[in-house]
Amino acid sequence: MKIVSYTALHYGTDYLEYAIRSVIDHVDEHHVLYTAIGSHGHRTDRPCPDSRDDLYAAAVRGAGDKLRWHEGEWPYEGAQRETIHQVAPDADVILVVDADEVWPQYTDSSLALMCIQHAYSQSIKRCRVPMIHYWRSFRRAVLHDPAYPIRVIVPNGVRENEYTFSSVPINHFGYAQRAEIVEY
């Protein structure tokens, strides 16, 4: 079984290394789909606070020799994310790891491993995972967001319905960014 993870990336040095490290022991490869201009529908003339070189260095620290770095320009976020199917067409399981999402670890396991095993054994095509959204610090958070994003994909899964797995959430730090990223 081949397991890969990926990050659709434009900025995110603050948490990128930790996000990748939180899953790297459970994957064969980690792909970064990097764009210098952004693909999330909003563009600006302001320079990105995170340089390509800083992002690359953080990805290397997190993934080591499992890193596969891809650069491109995509017209929208979905196109950037879907590129994982072209760069890793032989993946049996794909973990979606955004630059600001850290998967929890346990003494004897991890959320990533539990999700991989469950989705693959149940042949679930798309699996949603809950999140805690930290707000401006590590002390305030939204704990009960029902809009769980898809974070595990089994490309050849036969169960078409999106399935929510686990009551254990991923730590999402997207609202606890440094001021220059928020302004950007």
Coordinates of N, CA, C and O in Angstrom, one line a residue:
M1 N 0.9 -1.2 0.0 CA 0.0 0.0 0.0 C 0.9 1.2 0.0 O 1.8 1.4 0.8
K2 N 0.6 2.2 -0.9 CA 1.4 3.4 -1.0 C 0.5 4.5 -0.4 O -0.6 4.8 -0.8
I3 N 1.1 5.2 0.6 CA 0.4 6.3 1.3 C 1.2 7.6 1.1 O 2.4 7.6 1.3
V4 N 0.5 8.6 0.6 CA 1.1 9.9 0.4 C 0.3 11.0 1.2 O -0.8 10.8 1.5
S5 N 1.0 12.1 1.5 CA 0.3 13.2 2.0 C 0.7 14.4 1.1 O 1.7 14.3 0.3
Y6 N 0.0 15.5 1.2 CA 0.3 16.6 0.4 C -0.2 17.9 1.0 O -1.1 17.9 1.9
T7 N 0.5 19.0 0.6 CA 0.1 20.3 1.1 C 0.1 21.2 -0.2 O 1.0 21.3 -0.9
A8 N -1.1 21.9 -0.4 CA -1.3 22.9 -1.4 C -0.7 24.2 -0.7 O -1.3 24.6 0.3
L9 N 0.3 24.8 -1.3 CA 1.1 25.8 -0.5 C 1.3 27.1 -1.3 O 1.6 27.1 -2.5
H10 N 1.1 28.2 -0.6 CA 1.5 29.5 -1.1 C 2.2 30.3 0.0 O 3.2 31.0 -0.3
Y11 N 1.8 30.2 1.2 CA 2.4 30.7 2.4 C 2.2 29.8 3.6 O 1.3 28.9 3.5
G12 N 2.9 30.0 4.7 CA 2.6 29.1 5.8 C 3.9 28.6 6.6 O 3.8 27.5 7.1
T13 N 4.9 29.4 6.6 CA 6.1 28.9 7.3 C 5.9 28.7 8.8 O 6.6 27.8 9.4
D14 N 5.0 29.4 9.4 CA 4.9 29.3 10.8 C 4.6 27.9 11.3 O 5.1 27.5 12.3
Y15 N 3.7 27.1 10.6 CA 3.3 25.8 11.1 C 3.7 24.7 10.1 O 3.5 23.5 10.5
L16 N 4.2 25.0 9.0 CA 4.4 24.0 7.9 C 5.2 22.8 8.4 O 4.8 21.7 8.2
E17 N 6.4 23.1 9.0 CA 7.2 22.0 9.4 C 6.5 21.1 10.4 O 6.6 19.8 10.3
Y18 N 5.7 21.6 11.3 CA 5.0 20.8 12.3 C 3.9 20.1 11.7 O 3.6 18.9 12.1
A19 N 3.2 20.7 10.8 CA 2.1 20.0 10.1 C 2.6 18.8 9.4 O 2.1 17.7 9.5
I20 N 3.7 18.9 8.6 CA 4.3 17.8 7.9 C 4.8 16.7 8.9 O 4.5 15.5 8.7
R21 N 5.5 17.1 10.0 CA 6.0 16.2 10.9 C 4.9 15.4 11.6 O 5.1 14.2 12.0
S22 N 3.7 16.0 11.7 CA 2.6 15.3 12.4 C 2.1 14.1 11.6 O 1.4 13.2 12.2
V23 N 2.5 13.9 10.4 CA 2.0 12.8 9.6 C 3.2 12.0 8.9 O 2.9 10.9 8.5
I24 N 4.4 12.5 8.9 CA 5.4 12.0 8.1 C 5.8 10.6 8.4 O 6.2 9.8 7.5
D25 N 5.7 10.1 9.6 CA 6.0 8.8 10.0 C 5.0 7.7 9.4 O 5.3 6.6 9.5
H26 N 3.9 8.2 8.9 CA 2.9 7.3 8.4 C 2.7 7.3 6.9 O 1.8 6.7 6.4
V27 N 3.6 8.1 6.2 CA 3.4 8.2 4.8 C 4.8 7.8 4.1 O 5.8 7.9 4.7
D28 N 4.6 7.5 2.8 CA 5.8 7.1 2.0 C 6.4 8.4 1.4 O 7.6 8.4 1.1
E29 N 5.6 9.3 1.1 CA 6.0 10.6 0.4 C 5.1 11.7 0.9 O 4.0 11.5 1.2
H30 N 5.7 12.9 0.9 CA 4.9 14.1 1.2 C 5.2 15.1 0.0 O 6.3 15.5 -0.3
H31 N 4.1 15.4 -0.7 CA 4.2 16.3 -1.8 C 3.7 17.7 -1.4 O 2.7 17.9 -0.8
V32 N 4.5 18.7 -1.9 CA 4.2 20.1 -1.7 C 3.8 20.6 -3.1 O 4.6 20.4 -4.1
L33 N 2.6 21.1 -3.3 CA 2.2 21.7 -4.5 C 2.2 23.2 -4.3 O 1.3 23.9 -3.8
Y34 N 3.4 23.8 -4.7 CA 3.7 25.2 -4.4 C 3.3 26.1 -5.5 O 3.6 25.8 -6.7
T35 N 2.7 27.3 -5.2 CA 2.5 28.3 -6.2 C 3.0 29.7 -5.6 O 2.7 30.0 -4.4
A36 N 3.6 30.4 -6.4 CA 4.1 31.7 -6.0 C 3.1 32.8 -6.0 O 3.2 33.9 -5.4
I37 N 1.9 32.6 -6.7 CA 0.9 33.6 -6.9 C -0.4 33.3 -6.2 O -1.3 34.2 -6.2
G38 N -0.6 32.2 -5.6 CA -1.8 31.9 -4.9 C -2.9 31.4 -5.8 O -2.9 31.7 -7.0
S39 N -3.8 30.6 -5.2 CA -4.8 30.0 -6.1 C -6.2 30.1 -5.3 O -7.1 29.5 -5.8
H40 N -6.3 30.8 -4.2 CA -7.5 30.8 -3.4 C -8.5 31.9 -3.8 O -9.3 32.3 -2.9
G41 N -8.4 32.4 -5.0 CA -9.4 33.3 -5.4 C -9.1 34.8 -5.1 O -9.8 35.7 -5.6
H42 N -8.1 35.1 -4.3 CA -7.8 36.4 -4.0 C -6.3 36.7 -4.3 O -5.5 35.9 -3.9
R43 N -6.0 37.7 -5.0 CA -4.7 38.0 -5.4 C -4.4 39.5 -5.0 O -5.3 40.3 -4.9
T44 N -3.1 39.8 -4.8 CA -2.7 41.1 -4.4 C -1.4 41.4 -5.0 O -0.7 40.5 -5.4
D45 N -1.1 42.7 -5.1 CA 0.2 43.2 -5.6 C 1.2 43.2 -4.4 O 2.4 43.3 -4.7
R46 N 0.7 43.0 -3.2 CA 1.6 43.0 -2.0 C 2.5 41.7 -2.1 O 2.0 40.6 -2.4
P47 N 3.8 41.8 -1.8 CA 4.6 40.6 -1.8 C 4.2 39.7 -0.7 O 3.9 40.1 0.4
C48 N 4.3 38.4 -0.9 CA 4.0 37.4 0.1 C 5.1 37.4 1.2 O 6.3 37.5 0.9
P49 N 4.7 37.4 2.5 CA 5.6 37.5 3.5 C 6.5 36.3 3.6 O 7.6 36.3 4.2
D50 N 6.1 35.1 3.1 CA 6.8 33.9 3.2 C 7.5 33.6 1.8 O 6.8 33.5 0.8
S51 N 8.8 33.6 1.8 CA 9.5 33.3 0.5 C 9.5 31.9 0.2 O 9.3 31.0 1.0
R52 N 9.6 31.6 -1.1 CA 9.7 30.2 -1.6 C 10.8 29.5 -0.9 O 10.6 28.3 -0.5
D53 N 11.9 30.1 -0.7 CA 13.1 29.4 -0.1 C 12.8 29.1 1.4 O 13.2 28.0 1.9
D54 N 12.1 30.0 2.1 CA 11.8 29.7 3.5 C 10.8 28.6 3.6 O 10.9 27.7 4.5
L55 N 9.8 28.6 2.7 CA 8.8 27.5 2.7 C 9.5 26.1 2.4 O 9.2 25.1 3.0
Y56 N 10.3 26.2 1.4 CA 11.1 24.9 1.0 C 11.9 24.4 2.2 O 11.9 23.2 2.4
A57 N 12.6 25.3 2.8 CA 13.4 24.9 4.0 C 12.6 24.3 5.1 O 12.9 23.2 5.7
A58 N 11.4 24.9 5.4 CA 10.5 24.3 6.4 C 10.0 22.9 6.0 O 9.9 22.0 6.8
A59 N 9.7 22.8 4.7 CA 9.2 21.5 4.2 C 10.3 20.4 4.3 O 10.0 19.3 4.6
V60 N 11.5 20.8 4.0 CA 12.6 19.8 4.1 C 12.8 19.4 5.6 O 13.0 18.2 5.9
R61 N 12.7 20.4 6.5 CA 12.9 20.0 7.9 C 11.8 19.1 8.3 O 12.0 18.2 9.2
G62 N 10.6 19.3 7.8 CA 9.5 18.4 8.2 C 9.5 17.0 7.5 O 9.2 16.0 8.2
A63 N 9.8 17.0 6.2 CA 9.7 15.7 5.5 C 11.0 15.0 5.2 O 11.0 13.8 4.9
G64 N 12.1 15.7 5.2 CA 13.4 15.1 4.9 C 13.4 14.5 3.5 O 12.9 15.2 2.6
D65 N 13.9 13.3 3.4 CA 14.0 12.7 2.0 C 12.6 12.2 1.5 O 12.6 11.7 0.3
K66 N 11.6 12.4 2.2 CA 10.2 12.0 1.7 C 9.6 13.2 0.9 O 8.5 13.0 0.4
L67 N 10.2 14.3 0.9 CA 9.7 15.5 0.3 C 9.7 15.4 -1.2 O 10.7 15.0 -1.8
R68 N 8.6 15.7 -1.9 CA 8.5 15.8 -3.3 C 7.9 17.2 -3.6 O 6.8 17.5 -3.2
W69 N 8.7 18.1 -4.1 CA 8.3 19.5 -4.3 C 7.9 19.8 -5.8 O 8.7 19.4 -6.7
H70 N 6.8 20.3 -5.9 CA 6.2 20.6 -7.3 C 5.8 22.1 -7.3 O 5.2 22.6 -6.4
E71 N 6.2 22.8 -8.4 CA 5.8 24.2 -8.5 C 4.9 24.4 -9.7 O 5.1 23.7 -10.7
G72 N 3.9 25.3 -9.6 CA 3.0 25.6 -10.7 C 2.2 26.8 -10.4 O 2.3 27.4 -9.4
E73 N 1.3 27.0 -11.4 CA 0.3 28.1 -11.3 C -1.0 27.4 -11.6 O -1.2 26.7 -12.6
W74 N -2.0 27.6 -10.7 CA -3.3 27.0 -10.9 C -4.4 28.1 -10.9 O -4.2 29.1 -10.1
P75 N -5.4 28.0 -11.6 CA -6.4 29.0 -11.7 C -7.3 29.1 -10.5 O -7.9 30.2 -10.2
Y76 N -7.4 28.1 -9.7 CA -8.2 28.1 -8.5 C -7.7 27.0 -7.6 O -7.0 26.1 -8.0
E77 N -8.1 27.0 -6.3 CA -7.7 26.1 -5.3 C -7.9 24.7 -5.6 O -7.0 23.8 -5.4
G78 N -9.1 24.3 -6.1 CA -9.4 22.9 -6.4 C -8.4 22.4 -7.4 O -8.0 21.2 -7.3
A79 N -8.1 23.1 -8.4 CA -7.1 22.7 -9.5 C -5.8 22.4 -8.8 O -5.1 21.4 -9.2
Q80 N -5.3 23.2 -7.9 CA -4.1 23.0 -7.2 C -4.1 21.7 -6.4 O -3.3 20.9 -6.5
R81 N -5.2 21.5 -5.7 CA -5.4 20.3 -4.8 C -5.5 19.1 -5.7 O -4.9 18.0 -5.3
E82 N -6.2 19.1 -6.7 CA -6.4 17.9 -7.6 C -5.1 17.5 -8.3 O -5.0 16.3 -8.7
T83 N -4.1 18.3 -8.3 CA -2.8 17.9 -8.9 C -2.2 16.8 -8.2 O -1.4 16.0 -8.9
I84 N -2.5 16.5 -7.0 CA -1.9 15.3 -6.3 C -2.2 14.0 -7.1 O -1.4 13.1 -7.1
H85 N -3.3 14.0 -7.8 CA -3.7 12.8 -8.5 C -2.8 12.6 -9.7 O -2.6 11.4 -10.2
Q86 N -2.2 13.7 -10.2 CA -1.3 13.5 -11.4 C 0.1 13.2 -10.9 O 0.8 12.5 -11.5
V87 N 0.6 13.8 -9.8 CA 1.9 13.6 -9.3 C 2.1 12.4 -8.5 O 3.2 11.9 -8.3
A88 N 1.0 11.8 -8.0 CA 1.1 10.6 -7.2 C -0.1 9.6 -7.7 O -0.9 9.3 -6.9
P89 N -0.1 9.2 -9.0 CA -1.2 8.5 -9.5 C -1.3 7.1 -8.9 O -2.4 6.5 -9.0
D90 N -0.3 6.6 -8.3 CA -0.3 5.2 -7.7 C -0.6 5.2 -6.2 O -0.4 4.2 -5.5
A91 N -1.0 6.3 -5.6 CA -1.3 6.4 -4.2 C -2.5 5.6 -3.9 O -3.6 5.8 -4.5
D92 N -2.5 4.8 -2.8 CA -3.6 4.1 -2.3 C -4.4 4.9 -1.3 O -5.6 4.8 -1.2
V93 N -3.7 5.7 -0.6 CA -4.3 6.6 0.4 C -3.6 8.0 0.3 O -2.4 8.0 0.2
I94 N -4.4 9.1 0.4 CA -3.8 10.4 0.3 C -4.3 11.2 1.6 O -5.5 11.2 1.8
L95 N -3.4 11.7 2.3 CA -3.7 12.6 3.4 C -3.6 14.1 3.0 O -2.6 14.4 2.4
V96 N -4.6 14.9 3.2 CA -4.5 16.3 3.0 C -4.0 17.0 4.2 O -4.6 16.9 5.3
V97 N -2.9 17.7 4.1 CA -2.2 18.3 5.2 C -2.0 19.8 4.9 O -1.0 20.1 4.2
D98 N -2.9 20.6 5.3 CA -2.7 22.1 5.0 C -1.5 22.6 5.9 O -1.2 22.0 7.0
A99 N -0.9 23.6 5.5 CA 0.3 24.2 6.2 C 0.0 24.6 7.6 O 1.0 24.7 8.4
D100 N -1.2 24.8 8.0 CA -1.6 25.3 9.3 C -2.4 24.3 10.1 O -3.0 24.6 11.0
E101 N -2.2 23.0 9.7 CA -3.0 21.9 10.4 C -2.0 20.9 11.0 O -1.3 20.2 10.2
V102 N -2.1 20.7 12.3 CA -1.2 19.7 12.9 C -2.1 18.6 13.5 O -3.0 18.8 14.3
W103 N -1.7 17.4 13.0 CA -2.5 16.2 13.4 C -2.0 15.7 14.8 O -0.8 15.7 15.0
P104 N -2.9 15.4 15.7 CA -2.4 15.0 17.1 C -1.7 13.7 17.1 O -2.0 12.8 16.3
Q105 N -0.7 13.6 18.0 CA 0.1 12.4 18.3 C -0.3 11.8 19.6 O -0.6 12.5 20.5
Y106 N -0.2 10.5 19.8 CA -0.4 9.8 21.0 C 0.8 9.0 21.4 O 1.6 8.8 20.5
T107 N 0.8 8.5 22.6 CA 1.9 7.6 23.0 C 2.1 6.4 22.1 O 3.2 6.1 21.7
D108 N 1.0 5.8 21.7 CA 1.0 4.5 21.0 C 0.5 4.6 19.6 O 0.4 3.6 18.9
S109 N 0.0 5.8 19.2 CA -0.6 5.9 17.8 C -0.7 7.4 17.5 O -0.1 8.2 18.1
S110 N -1.4 7.7 16.4 CA -1.7 9.0 16.0 C -3.0 9.1 15.2 O -3.5 8.1 14.7
L111 N -3.6 10.3 15.2 CA -4.8 10.4 14.4 C -4.6 10.1 12.9 O -5.4 9.4 12.3
A112 N -3.4 10.5 12.4 CA -3.1 10.2 11.0 C -3.2 8.7 10.7 O -3.8 8.2 9.8
L113 N -2.5 7.9 11.5 CA -2.5 6.4 11.4 C -3.9 5.8 11.5 O -4.3 5.0 10.7
M114 N -4.6 6.3 12.5 CA -6.0 5.8 12.7 C -6.9 6.1 11.5 O -7.6 5.2 11.0
C115 N -6.8 7.3 10.9 CA -7.6 7.6 9.8 C -7.2 6.8 8.5 O -8.0 6.4 7.8
I116 N -5.9 6.7 8.3 CA -5.4 5.9 7.2 C -5.9 4.5 7.3 O -6.5 4.0 6.3
Q117 N -5.8 3.8 8.4 CA -6.2 2.4 8.6 C -7.7 2.3 8.4 O -8.2 1.4 7.7
H118 N -8.5 3.2 9.0 CA -9.9 3.1 8.9 C -10.4 3.4 7.5 O -11.2 2.5 7.0
A119 N -10.0 4.4 6.8 CA -10.5 4.8 5.5 C -10.1 3.7 4.5 O -10.9 3.2 3.7
Y120 N -8.9 3.2 4.6 CA -8.5 2.1 3.6 C -9.2 0.8 3.9 O -9.7 0.2 2.9
S121 N -9.3 0.4 5.2 CA -9.9 -0.9 5.4 C -11.4 -0.9 5.1 O -12.0 -1.9 4.8
Q122 N -12.0 0.3 5.2 CA -13.5 0.4 4.9 C -13.7 0.9 3.5 O -14.9 1.0 3.1
S123 N -12.7 1.1 2.7 CA -12.7 1.5 1.3 C -13.6 2.8 1.1 O -14.4 2.9 0.3
I124 N -13.3 3.7 2.0 CA -14.1 5.0 2.0 C -13.3 6.0 1.1 O -12.2 6.3 1.3
K125 N -14.0 6.4 0.1 CA -13.4 7.3 -0.9 C -12.9 8.7 -0.4 O -11.8 9.1 -0.6
R126 N -13.8 9.3 0.4 CA -13.4 10.6 1.0 C -13.8 10.6 2.5 O -15.0 10.3 2.8
C127 N -12.9 10.9 3.3 CA -13.1 10.9 4.8 C -12.9 12.3 5.4 O -11.9 12.9 5.2
R128 N -13.9 12.8 6.1 CA -13.8 14.1 6.8 C -13.3 13.9 8.2 O -13.6 12.9 8.8
V129 N -12.6 14.9 8.7 CA -12.0 14.8 10.0 C -12.3 16.1 10.7 O -12.1 17.2 10.1
P130 N -12.7 16.1 12.0 CA -13.0 17.3 12.7 C -11.8 18.1 13.0 O -10.7 17.6 13.0
M131 N -12.0 19.4 13.3 CA -10.9 20.3 13.6 C -11.2 21.2 14.8 O -12.4 21.5 15.0
I132 N -10.2 21.6 15.5 CA -10.3 22.7 16.5 C -9.6 23.9 15.8 O -8.5 23.8 15.3
H133 N -10.3 25.0 15.7 CA -9.8 26.2 15.1 C -9.4 27.2 16.2 O -10.2 27.8 16.9
Y134 N -8.1 27.4 16.3 CA -7.5 28.3 17.3 C -7.7 29.7 16.8 O -7.5 30.0 15.6
W135 N -8.1 30.6 17.7 CA -8.4 32.0 17.4 C -7.4 32.9 18.0 O -7.4 33.1 19.2
R136 N -6.5 33.5 17.2 CA -5.5 34.5 17.6 C -4.5 34.1 18.7 O -3.7 34.9 19.2
S137 N -4.7 32.9 19.3 CA -3.8 32.4 20.3 C -4.0 30.9 20.4 O -4.8 30.3 19.8
F138 N -3.3 30.3 21.4 CA -3.5 28.8 21.7 C -4.5 28.7 22.8 O -4.7 27.5 23.2
R139 N -5.0 29.7 23.3 CA -5.9 29.7 24.5 C -7.4 29.8 24.1 O -8.3 29.5 24.9
R140 N -7.7 30.3 22.9 CA -9.1 30.5 22.5 C -9.3 29.7 21.2 O -8.4 29.7 20.3
A141 N -10.4 29.0 21.2 CA -10.6 28.1 20.0 C -12.1 27.9 19.8 O -12.9 27.9 20.7
V142 N -12.5 27.6 18.5 CA -13.8 27.1 18.2 C -13.7 25.6 18.2 O -12.9 25.0 17.5
L143 N -14.4 25.0 19.1 CA -14.3 23.5 19.4 C -15.3 22.7 18.6 O -15.0 21.5 18.4
H144 N -16.4 23.3 18.1 CA -17.4 22.4 17.5 C -17.9 23.0 16.2 O -19.0 23.5 16.0
D145 N -17.0 22.9 15.2 CA -17.3 23.3 13.9 C -17.8 22.1 13.1 O -17.0 21.2 12.9
P146 N -19.0 22.1 12.7 CA -19.6 20.8 12.0 C -19.1 20.7 10.6 O -19.4 19.7 9.9
A147 N -18.4 21.7 10.0 CA -18.0 21.6 8.6 C -16.6 21.0 8.5 O -15.7 21.6 8.1
Y148 N -16.6 19.7 8.8 CA -15.3 19.0 8.7 C -14.8 18.9 7.3 O -15.6 18.4 6.4
P149 N -13.6 19.2 7.0 CA -13.1 19.1 5.6 C -12.6 17.7 5.3 O -12.3 16.9 6.2
I150 N -12.5 17.4 4.1 CA -12.0 16.1 3.6 C -10.5 16.1 3.9 O -9.8 17.0 3.3
R151 N -10.0 15.1 4.6 CA -8.6 15.1 4.9 C -8.0 13.7 4.6 O -6.8 13.5 4.7
V152 N -8.8 12.7 4.2 CA -8.3 11.4 3.8 C -9.0 11.0 2.6 O -10.2 11.1 2.5
I153 N -8.2 10.6 1.6 CA -8.8 10.2 0.3 C -8.3 8.8 -0.1 O -7.1 8.6 0.0
V154 N -9.2 7.9 -0.4 CA -8.8 6.6 -0.9 C -9.2 6.6 -2.4 O -10.4 6.4 -2.7
P155 N -8.3 6.9 -3.3 CA -8.7 7.1 -4.7 C -9.5 6.0 -5.3 O -10.4 6.2 -6.2
N156 N -9.3 4.7 -4.9 CA -10.0 3.6 -5.5 C -11.0 3.1 -4.5 O -11.5 1.9 -4.6
G157 N -11.4 3.9 -3.5 CA -12.4 3.5 -2.6 C -13.8 3.3 -3.3 O -14.1 3.9 -4.3
V158 N -14.6 2.4 -2.7 CA -15.8 2.1 -3.4 C -17.0 2.7 -2.6 O -18.1 2.8 -3.2
R159 N -16.8 3.1 -1.4 CA -17.9 3.8 -0.7 C -17.9 5.3 -1.1 O -17.0 6.0 -0.7
E160 N -18.9 5.7 -1.8 CA -18.9 7.0 -2.4 C -19.3 8.1 -1.4 O -18.9 9.3 -1.6
N161 N -20.1 7.8 -0.4 CA -20.5 8.8 0.5 C -19.3 9.3 1.4 O -18.5 8.5 1.8
E162 N -19.3 10.6 1.5 CA -18.2 11.2 2.4 C -18.5 10.8 3.8 O -19.7 10.8 4.2
Y163 N -17.5 10.4 4.5 CA -17.7 9.8 5.8 C -16.9 10.6 6.8 O -15.8 11.0 6.5
T164 N -17.5 10.8 8.0 CA -16.8 11.6 9.0 C -16.2 10.5 10.0 O -16.9 9.7 10.5
F165 N -14.9 10.7 10.2 CA -14.2 9.7 11.1 C -13.6 10.4 12.3 O -13.1 11.5 12.1
S166 N -13.7 9.8 13.4 CA -13.0 10.2 14.6 C -13.7 11.4 15.3 O -14.3 12.3 14.7
S167 N -13.6 11.4 16.6 CA -14.1 12.5 17.4 C -12.9 13.3 17.8 O -13.0 14.4 18.5
V168 N -11.7 12.8 17.5 CA -10.4 13.5 17.8 C -10.1 14.5 16.7 O -10.1 14.1 15.5
P169 N -9.9 15.8 17.0 CA -9.8 16.8 15.9 C -8.3 17.1 15.6 O -7.4 16.8 16.3
I170 N -8.2 17.6 14.3 CA -6.9 18.1 13.9 C -6.8 19.6 14.5 O -7.8 20.3 14.6
N171 N -5.6 20.0 14.8 CA -5.4 21.3 15.3 C -5.2 22.3 14.2 O -4.2 22.2 13.4
H172 N -6.1 23.2 14.0 CA -6.1 24.2 12.9 C -5.7 25.5 13.4 O -6.4 26.1 14.2
F173 N -4.5 26.0 12.9 CA -4.0 27.3 13.4 C -4.1 28.4 12.4 O -3.5 29.5 12.5
G174 N -5.0 28.3 11.4 CA -5.2 29.3 10.4 C -5.7 30.6 10.9 O -5.4 31.6 10.2
Y175 N -6.3 30.7 12.0 CA -6.7 31.9 12.6 C -5.8 32.4 13.7 O -6.1 33.3 14.4
A176 N -4.7 31.7 13.9 CA -3.7 32.1 14.9 C -2.4 32.3 14.1 O -1.4 31.7 14.4
Q177 N -2.4 33.2 13.1 CA -1.3 33.5 12.3 C -0.7 34.8 12.7 O -1.3 35.7 13.4
R178 N 0.6 35.1 12.4 CA 1.2 36.4 12.6 C 0.5 37.5 11.8 O -0.1 37.2 10.8
A179 N 0.6 38.7 12.3 CA -0.2 39.8 11.7 C 0.2 40.0 10.3 O -0.7 40.3 9.5
E180 N 1.4 39.9 9.9 CA 1.8 40.1 8.5 C 1.1 39.1 7.5 O 0.8 39.5 6.4
I181 N 0.9 37.9 7.9 CA 0.2 36.9 7.1 C -1.3 37.3 7.0 O -1.9 37.2 6.0
V182 N -1.9 37.6 8.2 CA -3.3 38.0 8.2 C -3.5 39.2 7.3 O -4.5 39.3 6.5
E183 N -2.7 40.2 7.3 CA -2.8 41.4 6.5 C -2.6 41.1 5.0 O -3.3 41.6 4.2
Y184 N -1.7 40.1 4.7 CA -1.5 39.7 3.3 C -2.7 39.1 2.8 O -3.2 39.4 1.7

